[in-house]
PDB file of C-alpha atoms and ligand atoms in Angstrom:
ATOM      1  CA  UNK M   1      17.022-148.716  27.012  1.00 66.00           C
ATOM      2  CA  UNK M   2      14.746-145.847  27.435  1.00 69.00           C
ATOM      3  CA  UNK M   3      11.903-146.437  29.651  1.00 72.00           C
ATOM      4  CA  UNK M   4       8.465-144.493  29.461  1.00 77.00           C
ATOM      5  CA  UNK M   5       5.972-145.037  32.541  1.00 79.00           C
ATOM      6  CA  UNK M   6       2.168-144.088  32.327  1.00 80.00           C
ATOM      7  CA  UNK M   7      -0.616-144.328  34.216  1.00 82.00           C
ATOM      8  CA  UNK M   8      -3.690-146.292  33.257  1.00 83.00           C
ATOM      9  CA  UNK M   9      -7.063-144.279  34.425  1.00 83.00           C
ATOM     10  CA  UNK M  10     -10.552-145.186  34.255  1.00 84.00           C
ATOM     11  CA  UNK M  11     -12.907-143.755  32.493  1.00 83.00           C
ATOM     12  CA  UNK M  12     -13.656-141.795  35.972  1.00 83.00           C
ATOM     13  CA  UNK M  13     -10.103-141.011  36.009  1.00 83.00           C
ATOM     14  CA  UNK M  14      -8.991-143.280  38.480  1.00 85.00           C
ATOM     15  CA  UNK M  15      -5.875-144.524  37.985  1.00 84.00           C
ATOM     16  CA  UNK M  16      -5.880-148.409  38.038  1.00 84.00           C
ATOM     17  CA  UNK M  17      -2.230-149.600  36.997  1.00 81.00           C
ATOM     18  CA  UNK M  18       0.593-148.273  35.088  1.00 80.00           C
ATOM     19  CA  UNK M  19       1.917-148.914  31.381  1.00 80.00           C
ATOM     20  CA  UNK M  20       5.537-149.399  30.803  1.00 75.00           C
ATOM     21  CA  UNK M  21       6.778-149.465  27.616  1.00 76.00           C
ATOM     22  CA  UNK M  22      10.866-149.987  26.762  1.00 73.00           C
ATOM     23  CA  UNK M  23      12.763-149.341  23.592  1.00 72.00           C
ATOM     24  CA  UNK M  24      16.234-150.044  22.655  1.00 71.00           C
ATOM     25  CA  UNK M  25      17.749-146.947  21.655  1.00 72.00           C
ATOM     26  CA  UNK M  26      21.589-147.322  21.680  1.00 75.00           C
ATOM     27  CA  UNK M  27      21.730-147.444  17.759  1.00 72.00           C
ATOM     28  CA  UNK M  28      20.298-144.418  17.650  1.00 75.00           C
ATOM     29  CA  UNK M  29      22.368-143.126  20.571  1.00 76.00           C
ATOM     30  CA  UNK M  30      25.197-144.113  18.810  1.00 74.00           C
ATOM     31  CA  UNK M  31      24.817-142.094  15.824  1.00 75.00           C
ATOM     32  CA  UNK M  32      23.668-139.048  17.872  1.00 76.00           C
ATOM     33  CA  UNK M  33      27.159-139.317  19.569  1.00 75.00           C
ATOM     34  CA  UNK M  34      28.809-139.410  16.360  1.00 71.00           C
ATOM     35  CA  UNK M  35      27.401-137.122  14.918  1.00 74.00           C
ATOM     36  CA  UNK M  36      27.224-134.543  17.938  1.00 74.00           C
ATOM     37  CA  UNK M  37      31.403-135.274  18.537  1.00 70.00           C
ATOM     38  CA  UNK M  38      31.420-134.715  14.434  1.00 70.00           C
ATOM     39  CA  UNK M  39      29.663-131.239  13.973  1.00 72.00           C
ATOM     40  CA  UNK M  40      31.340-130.166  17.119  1.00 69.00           C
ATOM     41  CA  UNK M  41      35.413-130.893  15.435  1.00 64.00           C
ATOM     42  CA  UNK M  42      33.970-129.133  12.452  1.00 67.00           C
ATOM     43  CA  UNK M  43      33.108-125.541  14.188  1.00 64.00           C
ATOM     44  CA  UNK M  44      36.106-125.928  16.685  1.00 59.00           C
ATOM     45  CA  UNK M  45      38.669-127.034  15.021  1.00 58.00           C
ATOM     46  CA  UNK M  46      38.772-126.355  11.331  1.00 66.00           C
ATOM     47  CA  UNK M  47      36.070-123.720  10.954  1.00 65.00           C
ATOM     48  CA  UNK M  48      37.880-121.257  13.058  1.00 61.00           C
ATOM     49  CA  UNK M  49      41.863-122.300  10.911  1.00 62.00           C
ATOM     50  CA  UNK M  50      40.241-121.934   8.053  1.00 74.00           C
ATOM     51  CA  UNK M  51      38.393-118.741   8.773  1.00 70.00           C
ATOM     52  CA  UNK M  52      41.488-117.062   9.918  1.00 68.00           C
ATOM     53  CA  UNK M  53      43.590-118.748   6.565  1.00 74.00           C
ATOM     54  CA  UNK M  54      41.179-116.740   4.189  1.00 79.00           C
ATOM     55  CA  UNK M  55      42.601-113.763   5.293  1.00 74.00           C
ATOM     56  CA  UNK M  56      45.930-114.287   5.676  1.00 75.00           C
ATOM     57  CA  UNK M  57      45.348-115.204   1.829  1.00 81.00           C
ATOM     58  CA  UNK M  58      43.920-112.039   0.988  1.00 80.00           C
ATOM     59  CA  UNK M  59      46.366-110.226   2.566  1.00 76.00           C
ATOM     60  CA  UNK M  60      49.129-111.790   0.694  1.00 78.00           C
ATOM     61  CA  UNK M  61      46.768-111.860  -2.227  1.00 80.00           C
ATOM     62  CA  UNK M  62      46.684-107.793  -1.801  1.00 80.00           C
ATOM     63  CA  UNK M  63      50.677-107.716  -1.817  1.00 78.00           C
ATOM     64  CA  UNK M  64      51.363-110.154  -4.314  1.00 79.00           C
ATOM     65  CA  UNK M  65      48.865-107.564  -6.390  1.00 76.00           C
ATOM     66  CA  UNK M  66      50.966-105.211  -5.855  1.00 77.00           C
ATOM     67  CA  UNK M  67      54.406-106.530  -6.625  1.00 73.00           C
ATOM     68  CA  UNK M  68      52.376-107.885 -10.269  1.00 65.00           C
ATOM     69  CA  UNK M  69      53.307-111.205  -9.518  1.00 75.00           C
ATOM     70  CA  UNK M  70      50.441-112.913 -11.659  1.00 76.00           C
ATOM     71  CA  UNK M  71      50.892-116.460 -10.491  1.00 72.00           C
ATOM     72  CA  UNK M  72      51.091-116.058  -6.875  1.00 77.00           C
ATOM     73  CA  UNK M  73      47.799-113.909  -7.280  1.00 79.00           C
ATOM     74  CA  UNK M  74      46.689-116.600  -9.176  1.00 74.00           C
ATOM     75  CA  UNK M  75      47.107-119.495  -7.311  1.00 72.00           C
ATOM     76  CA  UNK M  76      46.067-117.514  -4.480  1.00 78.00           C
ATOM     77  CA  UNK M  77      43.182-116.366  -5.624  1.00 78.00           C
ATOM     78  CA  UNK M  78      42.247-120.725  -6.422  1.00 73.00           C
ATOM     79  CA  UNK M  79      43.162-121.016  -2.703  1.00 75.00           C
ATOM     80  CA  UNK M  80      40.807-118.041  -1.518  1.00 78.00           C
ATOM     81  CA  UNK M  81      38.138-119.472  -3.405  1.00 72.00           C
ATOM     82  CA  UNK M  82      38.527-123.297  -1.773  1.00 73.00           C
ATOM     83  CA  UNK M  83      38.518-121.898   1.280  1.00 77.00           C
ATOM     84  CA  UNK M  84      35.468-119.766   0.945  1.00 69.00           C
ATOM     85  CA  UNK M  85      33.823-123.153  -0.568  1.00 67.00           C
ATOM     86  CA  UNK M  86      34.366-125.572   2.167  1.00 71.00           C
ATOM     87  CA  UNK M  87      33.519-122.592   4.629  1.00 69.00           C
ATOM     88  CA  UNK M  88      30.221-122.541   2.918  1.00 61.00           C
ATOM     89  CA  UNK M  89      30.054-126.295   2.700  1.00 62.00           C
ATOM     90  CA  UNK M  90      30.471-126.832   6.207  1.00 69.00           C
ATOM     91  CA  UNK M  91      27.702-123.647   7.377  1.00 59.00           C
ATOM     92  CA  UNK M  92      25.402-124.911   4.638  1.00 54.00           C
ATOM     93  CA  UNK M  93      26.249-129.114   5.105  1.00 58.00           C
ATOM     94  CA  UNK M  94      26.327-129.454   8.711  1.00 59.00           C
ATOM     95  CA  UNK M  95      23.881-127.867  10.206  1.00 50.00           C
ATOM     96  CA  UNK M  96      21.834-130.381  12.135  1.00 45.00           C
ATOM     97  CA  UNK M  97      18.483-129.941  10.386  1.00 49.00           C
ATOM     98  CA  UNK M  98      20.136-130.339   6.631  1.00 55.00           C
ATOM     99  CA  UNK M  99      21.951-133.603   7.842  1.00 54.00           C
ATOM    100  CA  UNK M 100      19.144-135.164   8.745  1.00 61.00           C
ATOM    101  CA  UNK M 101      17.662-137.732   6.105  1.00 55.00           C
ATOM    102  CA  UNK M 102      15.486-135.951   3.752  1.00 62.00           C
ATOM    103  CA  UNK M 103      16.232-132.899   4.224  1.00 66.00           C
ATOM    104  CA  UNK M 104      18.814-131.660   1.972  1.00 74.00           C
ATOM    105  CA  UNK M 105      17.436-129.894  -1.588  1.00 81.00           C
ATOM    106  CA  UNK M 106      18.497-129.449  -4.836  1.00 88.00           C
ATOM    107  CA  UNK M 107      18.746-126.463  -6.906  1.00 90.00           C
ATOM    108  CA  UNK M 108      19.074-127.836 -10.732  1.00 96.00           C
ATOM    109  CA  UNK M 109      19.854-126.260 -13.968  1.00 97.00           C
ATOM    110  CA  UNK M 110      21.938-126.582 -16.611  1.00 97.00           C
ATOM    111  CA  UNK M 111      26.150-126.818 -16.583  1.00 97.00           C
ATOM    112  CA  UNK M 112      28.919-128.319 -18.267  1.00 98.00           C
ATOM    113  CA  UNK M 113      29.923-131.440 -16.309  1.00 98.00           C
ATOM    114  CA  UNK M 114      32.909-131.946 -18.526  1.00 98.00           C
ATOM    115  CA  UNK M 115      34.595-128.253 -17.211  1.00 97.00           C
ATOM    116  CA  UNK M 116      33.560-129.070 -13.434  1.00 97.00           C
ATOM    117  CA  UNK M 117      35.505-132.492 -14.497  1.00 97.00           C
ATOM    118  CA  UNK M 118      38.245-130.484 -15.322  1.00 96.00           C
ATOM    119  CA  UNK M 119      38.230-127.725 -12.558  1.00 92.00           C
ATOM    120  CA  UNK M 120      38.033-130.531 -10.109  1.00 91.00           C
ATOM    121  CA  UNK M 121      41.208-132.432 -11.393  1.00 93.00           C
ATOM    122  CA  UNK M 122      42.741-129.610 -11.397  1.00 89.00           C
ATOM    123  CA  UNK M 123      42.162-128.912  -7.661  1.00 82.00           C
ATOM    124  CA  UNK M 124      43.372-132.533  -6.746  1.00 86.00           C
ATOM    125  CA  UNK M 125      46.279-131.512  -8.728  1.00 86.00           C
ATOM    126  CA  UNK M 126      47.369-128.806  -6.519  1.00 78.00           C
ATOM    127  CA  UNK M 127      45.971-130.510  -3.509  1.00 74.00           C
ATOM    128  CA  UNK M 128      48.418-133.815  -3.863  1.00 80.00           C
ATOM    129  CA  UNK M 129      51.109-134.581  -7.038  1.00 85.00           C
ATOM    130  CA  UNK M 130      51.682-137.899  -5.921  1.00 91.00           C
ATOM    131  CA  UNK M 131      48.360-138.881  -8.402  1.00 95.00           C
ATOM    132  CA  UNK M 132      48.246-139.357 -12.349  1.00 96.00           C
ATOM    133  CA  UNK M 133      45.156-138.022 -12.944  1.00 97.00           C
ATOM    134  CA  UNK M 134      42.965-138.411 -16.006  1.00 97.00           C
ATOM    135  CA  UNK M 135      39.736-137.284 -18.073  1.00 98.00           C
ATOM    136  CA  UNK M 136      38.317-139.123 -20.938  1.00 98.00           C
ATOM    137  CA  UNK M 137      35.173-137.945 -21.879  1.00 97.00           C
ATOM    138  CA  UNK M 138      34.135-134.975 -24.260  1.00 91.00           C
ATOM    139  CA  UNK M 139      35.059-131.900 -24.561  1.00 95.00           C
ATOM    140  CA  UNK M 140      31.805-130.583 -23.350  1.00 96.00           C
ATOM    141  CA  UNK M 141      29.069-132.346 -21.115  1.00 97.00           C
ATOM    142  CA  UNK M 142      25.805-130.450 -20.783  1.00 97.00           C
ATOM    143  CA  UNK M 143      23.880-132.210 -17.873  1.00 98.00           C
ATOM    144  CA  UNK M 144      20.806-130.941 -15.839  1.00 97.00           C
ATOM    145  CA  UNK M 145      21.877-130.772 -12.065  1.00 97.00           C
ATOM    146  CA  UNK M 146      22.717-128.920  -8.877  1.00 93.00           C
ATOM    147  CA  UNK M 147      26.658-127.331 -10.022  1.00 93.00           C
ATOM    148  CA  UNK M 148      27.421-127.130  -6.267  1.00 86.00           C
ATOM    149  CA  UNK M 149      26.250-130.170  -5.217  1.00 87.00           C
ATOM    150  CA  UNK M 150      27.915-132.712  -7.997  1.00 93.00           C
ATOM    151  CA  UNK M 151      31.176-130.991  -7.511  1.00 90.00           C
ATOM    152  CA  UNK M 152      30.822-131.931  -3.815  1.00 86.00           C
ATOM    153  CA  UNK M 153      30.099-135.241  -5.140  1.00 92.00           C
ATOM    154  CA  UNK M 154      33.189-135.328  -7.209  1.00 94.00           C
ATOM    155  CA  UNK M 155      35.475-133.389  -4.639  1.00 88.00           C
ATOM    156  CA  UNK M 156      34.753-136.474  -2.602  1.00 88.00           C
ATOM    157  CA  UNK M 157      35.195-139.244  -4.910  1.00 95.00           C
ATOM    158  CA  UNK M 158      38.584-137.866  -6.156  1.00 94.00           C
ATOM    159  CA  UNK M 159      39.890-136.973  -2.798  1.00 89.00           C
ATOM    160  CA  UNK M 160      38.726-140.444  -1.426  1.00 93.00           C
ATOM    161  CA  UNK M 161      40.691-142.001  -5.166  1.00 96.00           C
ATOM    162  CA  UNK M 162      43.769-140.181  -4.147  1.00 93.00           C
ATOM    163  CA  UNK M 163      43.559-141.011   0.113  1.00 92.00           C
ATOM    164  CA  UNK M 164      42.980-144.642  -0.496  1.00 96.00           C
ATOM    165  CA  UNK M 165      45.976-145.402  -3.571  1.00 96.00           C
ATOM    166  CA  UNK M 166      48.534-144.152  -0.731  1.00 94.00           C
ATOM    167  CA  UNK M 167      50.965-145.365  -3.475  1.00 94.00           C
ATOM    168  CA  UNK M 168      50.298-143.244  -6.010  1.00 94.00           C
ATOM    169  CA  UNK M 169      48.948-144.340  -9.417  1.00 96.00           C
ATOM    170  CA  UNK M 170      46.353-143.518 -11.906  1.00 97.00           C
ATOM    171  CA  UNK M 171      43.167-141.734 -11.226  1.00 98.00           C
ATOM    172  CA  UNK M 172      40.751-141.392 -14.323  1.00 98.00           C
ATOM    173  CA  UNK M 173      37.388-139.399 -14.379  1.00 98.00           C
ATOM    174  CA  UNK M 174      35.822-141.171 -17.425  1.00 98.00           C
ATOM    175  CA  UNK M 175      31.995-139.462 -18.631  1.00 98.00           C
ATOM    176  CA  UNK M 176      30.285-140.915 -21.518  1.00 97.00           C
ATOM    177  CA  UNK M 177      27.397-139.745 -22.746  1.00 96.00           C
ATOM    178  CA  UNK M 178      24.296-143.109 -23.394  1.00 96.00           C
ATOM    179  CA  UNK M 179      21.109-141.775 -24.643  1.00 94.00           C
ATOM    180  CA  UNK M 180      19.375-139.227 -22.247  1.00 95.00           C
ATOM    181  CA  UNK M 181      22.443-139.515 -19.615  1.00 97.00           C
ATOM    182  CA  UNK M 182      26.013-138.955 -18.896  1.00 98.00           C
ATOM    183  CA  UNK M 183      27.660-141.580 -17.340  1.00 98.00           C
ATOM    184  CA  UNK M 184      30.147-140.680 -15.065  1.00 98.00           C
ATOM    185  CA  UNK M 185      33.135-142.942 -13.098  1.00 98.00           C
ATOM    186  CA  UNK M 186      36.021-142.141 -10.667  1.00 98.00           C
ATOM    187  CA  UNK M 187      38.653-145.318 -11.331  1.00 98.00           C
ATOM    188  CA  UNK M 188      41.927-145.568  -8.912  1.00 98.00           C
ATOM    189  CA  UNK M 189      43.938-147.723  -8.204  1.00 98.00           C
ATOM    190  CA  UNK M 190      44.553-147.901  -4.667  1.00 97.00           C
ATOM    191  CA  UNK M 191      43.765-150.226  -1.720  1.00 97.00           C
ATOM    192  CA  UNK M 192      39.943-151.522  -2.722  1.00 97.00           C
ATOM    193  CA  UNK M 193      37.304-152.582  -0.587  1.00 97.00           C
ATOM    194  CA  UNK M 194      36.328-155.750   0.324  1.00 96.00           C
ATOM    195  CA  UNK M 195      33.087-157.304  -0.763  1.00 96.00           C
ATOM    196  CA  UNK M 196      31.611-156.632   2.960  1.00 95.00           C
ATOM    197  CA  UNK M 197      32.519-153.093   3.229  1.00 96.00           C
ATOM    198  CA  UNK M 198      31.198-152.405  -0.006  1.00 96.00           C
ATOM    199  CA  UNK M 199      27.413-152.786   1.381  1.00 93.00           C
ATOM    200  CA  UNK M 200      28.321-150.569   4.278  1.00 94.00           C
ATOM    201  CA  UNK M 201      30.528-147.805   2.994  1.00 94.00           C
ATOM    202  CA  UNK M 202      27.719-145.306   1.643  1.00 93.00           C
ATOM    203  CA  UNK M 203      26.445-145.555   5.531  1.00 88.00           C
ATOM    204  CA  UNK M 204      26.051-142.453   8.005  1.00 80.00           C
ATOM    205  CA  UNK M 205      30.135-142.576   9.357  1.00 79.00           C
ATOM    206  CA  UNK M 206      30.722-146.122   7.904  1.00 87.00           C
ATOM    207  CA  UNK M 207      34.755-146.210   7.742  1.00 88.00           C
ATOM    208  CA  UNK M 208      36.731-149.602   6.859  1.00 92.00           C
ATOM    209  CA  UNK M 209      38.470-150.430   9.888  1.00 88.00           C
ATOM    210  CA  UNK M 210      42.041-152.158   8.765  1.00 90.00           C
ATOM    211  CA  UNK M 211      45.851-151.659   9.334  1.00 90.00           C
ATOM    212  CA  UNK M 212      46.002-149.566   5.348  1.00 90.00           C
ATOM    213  CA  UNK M 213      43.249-147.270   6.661  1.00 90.00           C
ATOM    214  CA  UNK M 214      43.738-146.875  10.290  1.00 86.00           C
ATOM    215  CA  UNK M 215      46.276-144.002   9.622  1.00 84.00           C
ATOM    216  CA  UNK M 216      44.219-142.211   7.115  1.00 85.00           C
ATOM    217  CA  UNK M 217      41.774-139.305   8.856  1.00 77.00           C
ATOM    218  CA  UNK M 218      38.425-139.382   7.844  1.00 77.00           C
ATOM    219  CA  UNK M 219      34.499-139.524   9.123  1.00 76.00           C
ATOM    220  CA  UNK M 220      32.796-141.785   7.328  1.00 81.00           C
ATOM    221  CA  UNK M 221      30.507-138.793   5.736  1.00 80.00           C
ATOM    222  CA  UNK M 222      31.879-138.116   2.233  1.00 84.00           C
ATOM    223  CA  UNK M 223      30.015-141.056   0.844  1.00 91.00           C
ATOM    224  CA  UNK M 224      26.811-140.766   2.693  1.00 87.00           C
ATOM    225  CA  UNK M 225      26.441-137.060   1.961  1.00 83.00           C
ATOM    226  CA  UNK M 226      27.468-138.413  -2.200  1.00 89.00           C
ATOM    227  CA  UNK M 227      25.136-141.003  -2.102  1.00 91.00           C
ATOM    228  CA  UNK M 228      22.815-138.721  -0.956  1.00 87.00           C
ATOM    229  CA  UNK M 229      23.106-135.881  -3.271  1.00 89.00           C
ATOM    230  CA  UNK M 230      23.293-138.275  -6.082  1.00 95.00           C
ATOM    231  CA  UNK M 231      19.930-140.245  -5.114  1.00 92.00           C
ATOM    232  CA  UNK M 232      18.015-136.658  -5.063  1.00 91.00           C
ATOM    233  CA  UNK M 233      19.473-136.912  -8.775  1.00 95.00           C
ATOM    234  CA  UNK M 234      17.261-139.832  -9.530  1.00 95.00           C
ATOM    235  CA  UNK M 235      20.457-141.770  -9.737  1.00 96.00           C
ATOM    236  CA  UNK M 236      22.666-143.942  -7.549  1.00 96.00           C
ATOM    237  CA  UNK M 237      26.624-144.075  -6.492  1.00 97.00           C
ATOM    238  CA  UNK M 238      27.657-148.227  -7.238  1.00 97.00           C
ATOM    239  CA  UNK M 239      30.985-149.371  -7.290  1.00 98.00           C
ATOM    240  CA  UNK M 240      33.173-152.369  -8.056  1.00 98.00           C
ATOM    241  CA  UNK M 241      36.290-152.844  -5.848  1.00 98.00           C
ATOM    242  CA  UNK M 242      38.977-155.354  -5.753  1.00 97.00           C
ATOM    243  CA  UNK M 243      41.102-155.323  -2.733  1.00 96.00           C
ATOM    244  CA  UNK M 244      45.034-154.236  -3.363  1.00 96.00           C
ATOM    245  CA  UNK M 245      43.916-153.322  -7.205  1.00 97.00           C
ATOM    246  CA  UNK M 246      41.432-150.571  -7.054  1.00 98.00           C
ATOM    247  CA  UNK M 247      37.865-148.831  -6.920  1.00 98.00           C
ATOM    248  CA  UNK M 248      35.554-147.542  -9.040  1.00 98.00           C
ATOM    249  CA  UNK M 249      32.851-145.006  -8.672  1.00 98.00           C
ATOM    250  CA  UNK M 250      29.859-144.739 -10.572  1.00 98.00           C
ATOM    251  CA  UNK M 251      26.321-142.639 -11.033  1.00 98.00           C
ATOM    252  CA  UNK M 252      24.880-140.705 -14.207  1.00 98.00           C
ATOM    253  CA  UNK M 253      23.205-137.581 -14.679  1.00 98.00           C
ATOM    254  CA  UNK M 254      20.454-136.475 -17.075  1.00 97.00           C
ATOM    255  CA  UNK M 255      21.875-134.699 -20.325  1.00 97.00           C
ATOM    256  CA  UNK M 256      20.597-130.814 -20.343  1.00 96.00           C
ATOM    257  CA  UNK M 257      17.372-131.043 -23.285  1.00 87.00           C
ATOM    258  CA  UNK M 258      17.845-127.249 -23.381  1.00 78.00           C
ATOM    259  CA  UNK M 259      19.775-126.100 -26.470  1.00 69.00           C
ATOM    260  CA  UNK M 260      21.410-122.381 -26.196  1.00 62.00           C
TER     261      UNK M 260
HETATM  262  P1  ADP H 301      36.130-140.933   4.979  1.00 59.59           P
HETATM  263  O1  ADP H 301      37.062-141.024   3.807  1.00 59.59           O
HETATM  264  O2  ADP H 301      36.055-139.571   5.563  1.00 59.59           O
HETATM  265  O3  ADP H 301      36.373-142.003   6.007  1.00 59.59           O
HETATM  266  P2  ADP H 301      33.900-141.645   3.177  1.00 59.59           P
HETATM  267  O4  ADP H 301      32.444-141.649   3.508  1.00 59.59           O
HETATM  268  O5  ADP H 301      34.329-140.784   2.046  1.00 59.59           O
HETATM  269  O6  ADP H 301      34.621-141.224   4.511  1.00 59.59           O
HETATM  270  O7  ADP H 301      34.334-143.136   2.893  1.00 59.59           O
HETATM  271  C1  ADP H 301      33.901-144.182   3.775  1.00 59.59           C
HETATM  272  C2  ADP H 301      34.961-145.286   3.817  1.00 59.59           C
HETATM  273  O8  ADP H 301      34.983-145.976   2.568  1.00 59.59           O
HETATM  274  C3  ADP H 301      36.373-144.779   4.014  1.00 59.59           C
HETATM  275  O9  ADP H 301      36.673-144.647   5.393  1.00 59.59           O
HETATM  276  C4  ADP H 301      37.216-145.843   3.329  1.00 59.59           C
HETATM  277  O10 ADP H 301      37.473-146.888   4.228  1.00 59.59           O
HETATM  278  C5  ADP H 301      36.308-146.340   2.223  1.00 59.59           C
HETATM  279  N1  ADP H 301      36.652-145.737   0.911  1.00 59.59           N
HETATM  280  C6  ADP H 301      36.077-144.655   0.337  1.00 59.59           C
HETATM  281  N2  ADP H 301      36.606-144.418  -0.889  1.00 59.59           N
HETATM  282  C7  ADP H 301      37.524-145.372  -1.095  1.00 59.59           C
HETATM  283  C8  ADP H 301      38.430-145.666  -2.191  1.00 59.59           C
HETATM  284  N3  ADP H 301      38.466-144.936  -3.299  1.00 59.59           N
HETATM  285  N4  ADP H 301      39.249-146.737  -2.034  1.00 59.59           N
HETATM  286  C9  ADP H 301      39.224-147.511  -0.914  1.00 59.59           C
HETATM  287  N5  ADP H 301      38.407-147.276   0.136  1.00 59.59           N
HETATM  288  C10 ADP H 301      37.568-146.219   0.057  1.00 59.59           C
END
């Protein structure tokens, strides 16, 4: 409880009593903890690995160059460029002022949602082969959005599809166009959520506390920051979860009116 004491004057400035007034502020407490313990893991501990990564990778990326070995440059060129992403995310995410509720922007224009589709699948490829994963949609997907942004979104809704189906199975990134909108869905079929959880899990560090998840590493921001990104769409994330069966992930985005 936080406790603020005042004292009452007169209108000759006398004072005659004192005001207290008490608020209850360990919610709010609570998430400053969080979130201070959160944003100080990130710069500690995996800004500074993956700082010192990049360039191991372009010093092997320099070599490899050298010795005209196309697919090592290749692939390490993919891994150079993740690691200069999430290094960006995390400056550009985390910074206190951004996190904050309402403050986070969007840049829009106009990109193919149907490539990003397929750039991102092809990142969870190489990130984990334990995954089937699957596009059905068209070949191209012209939306009006922020790029960066909406492949955060589906960075995190694939990586979450592959961390929760610790079994493997299919993933499938489905994105139909419906009048003025694409309509896009991230299907797995891992552990679900129940009912409950479903209401909390687009919370500020919501994470499902159970004996499947308790050994899967995590902080409860992947959906908030989603949600987020996707409301400043004038859209929302929904899903519909059965436990031991699956998840799915939904939102849409506007279809680009521009024709090139
Ligand atoms: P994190 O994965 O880092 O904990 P998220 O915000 O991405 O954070 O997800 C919040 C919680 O929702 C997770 O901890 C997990 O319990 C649950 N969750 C998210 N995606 C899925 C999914 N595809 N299947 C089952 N549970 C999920």
């Amino acid at each position: 409880v936080s406790l603020t004491i005042s004292p009452i004057k007169d209108r000759d400035g006398n004072v005659v009593g004192l005001s207290k007034i008490a608020r209850d502020i360990t919610y709010k407490r609570n998430i400053e903890i969080k979130k201070n313990e959160f944003i100080g893991f990130v710069s500690h501990e995996l800004k500074t690995p993956l700082t010192s990564l990049r360039s191991y990778i372009q010093v092997a990326l320099h070599k490899a160059k050298k010795d005209e070995q196309e697919f090592i440059c290749q692939a390490l060129s993919r891994a150079e460029m993740q690691t200069k992403k999430m290094e960006n995310m995390i400056s550009d995410f985390l910074s206190i002022s951004k996190f904050e509720d309402g403050q986070m922007k969007i840049n829009p224009g106009r990109f193919d949602m149907a490539n990003l589709i397929r750039e991102n699948l092809e990142d969870a490829r190489i990130a984990s082969a334990k995954h089937v994963l699957v596009y059905i949609g068209a070949d191209e997907a012209y939306v009006y959005g922020d790029q960066e942004k909406l492949s955060l979104v589906l960075t995190n809704l694939i990586s979450n599809a592959q961390k929760y189906s610790p079994n493997g199975g299919t993933i499938t990134i489905n994105c139909q166009q419906k009048n003025q909108h694409f309509f896009i869905s991230v299907s797995d079929e891992g552990i679900g959520i129940s009912t409950a959880d479903q209401k909390l899990m687009f919370g500020k560090f919501f994470r499902v506390n159970s004996e499947q998840t308790k050994f899967i590493s995590g902080f409860g921001i992947g959906l908030y920051l989603a949600s987020t990104i996707i409301s400043l769409h004038q859209s929302s994330i929904t899903v519909e979860s059965e436990p031991a069966k699956g998840s799915t992930f939904s939102f849409h985005i506007a279809a680009s009116t521009e024709t090139v």
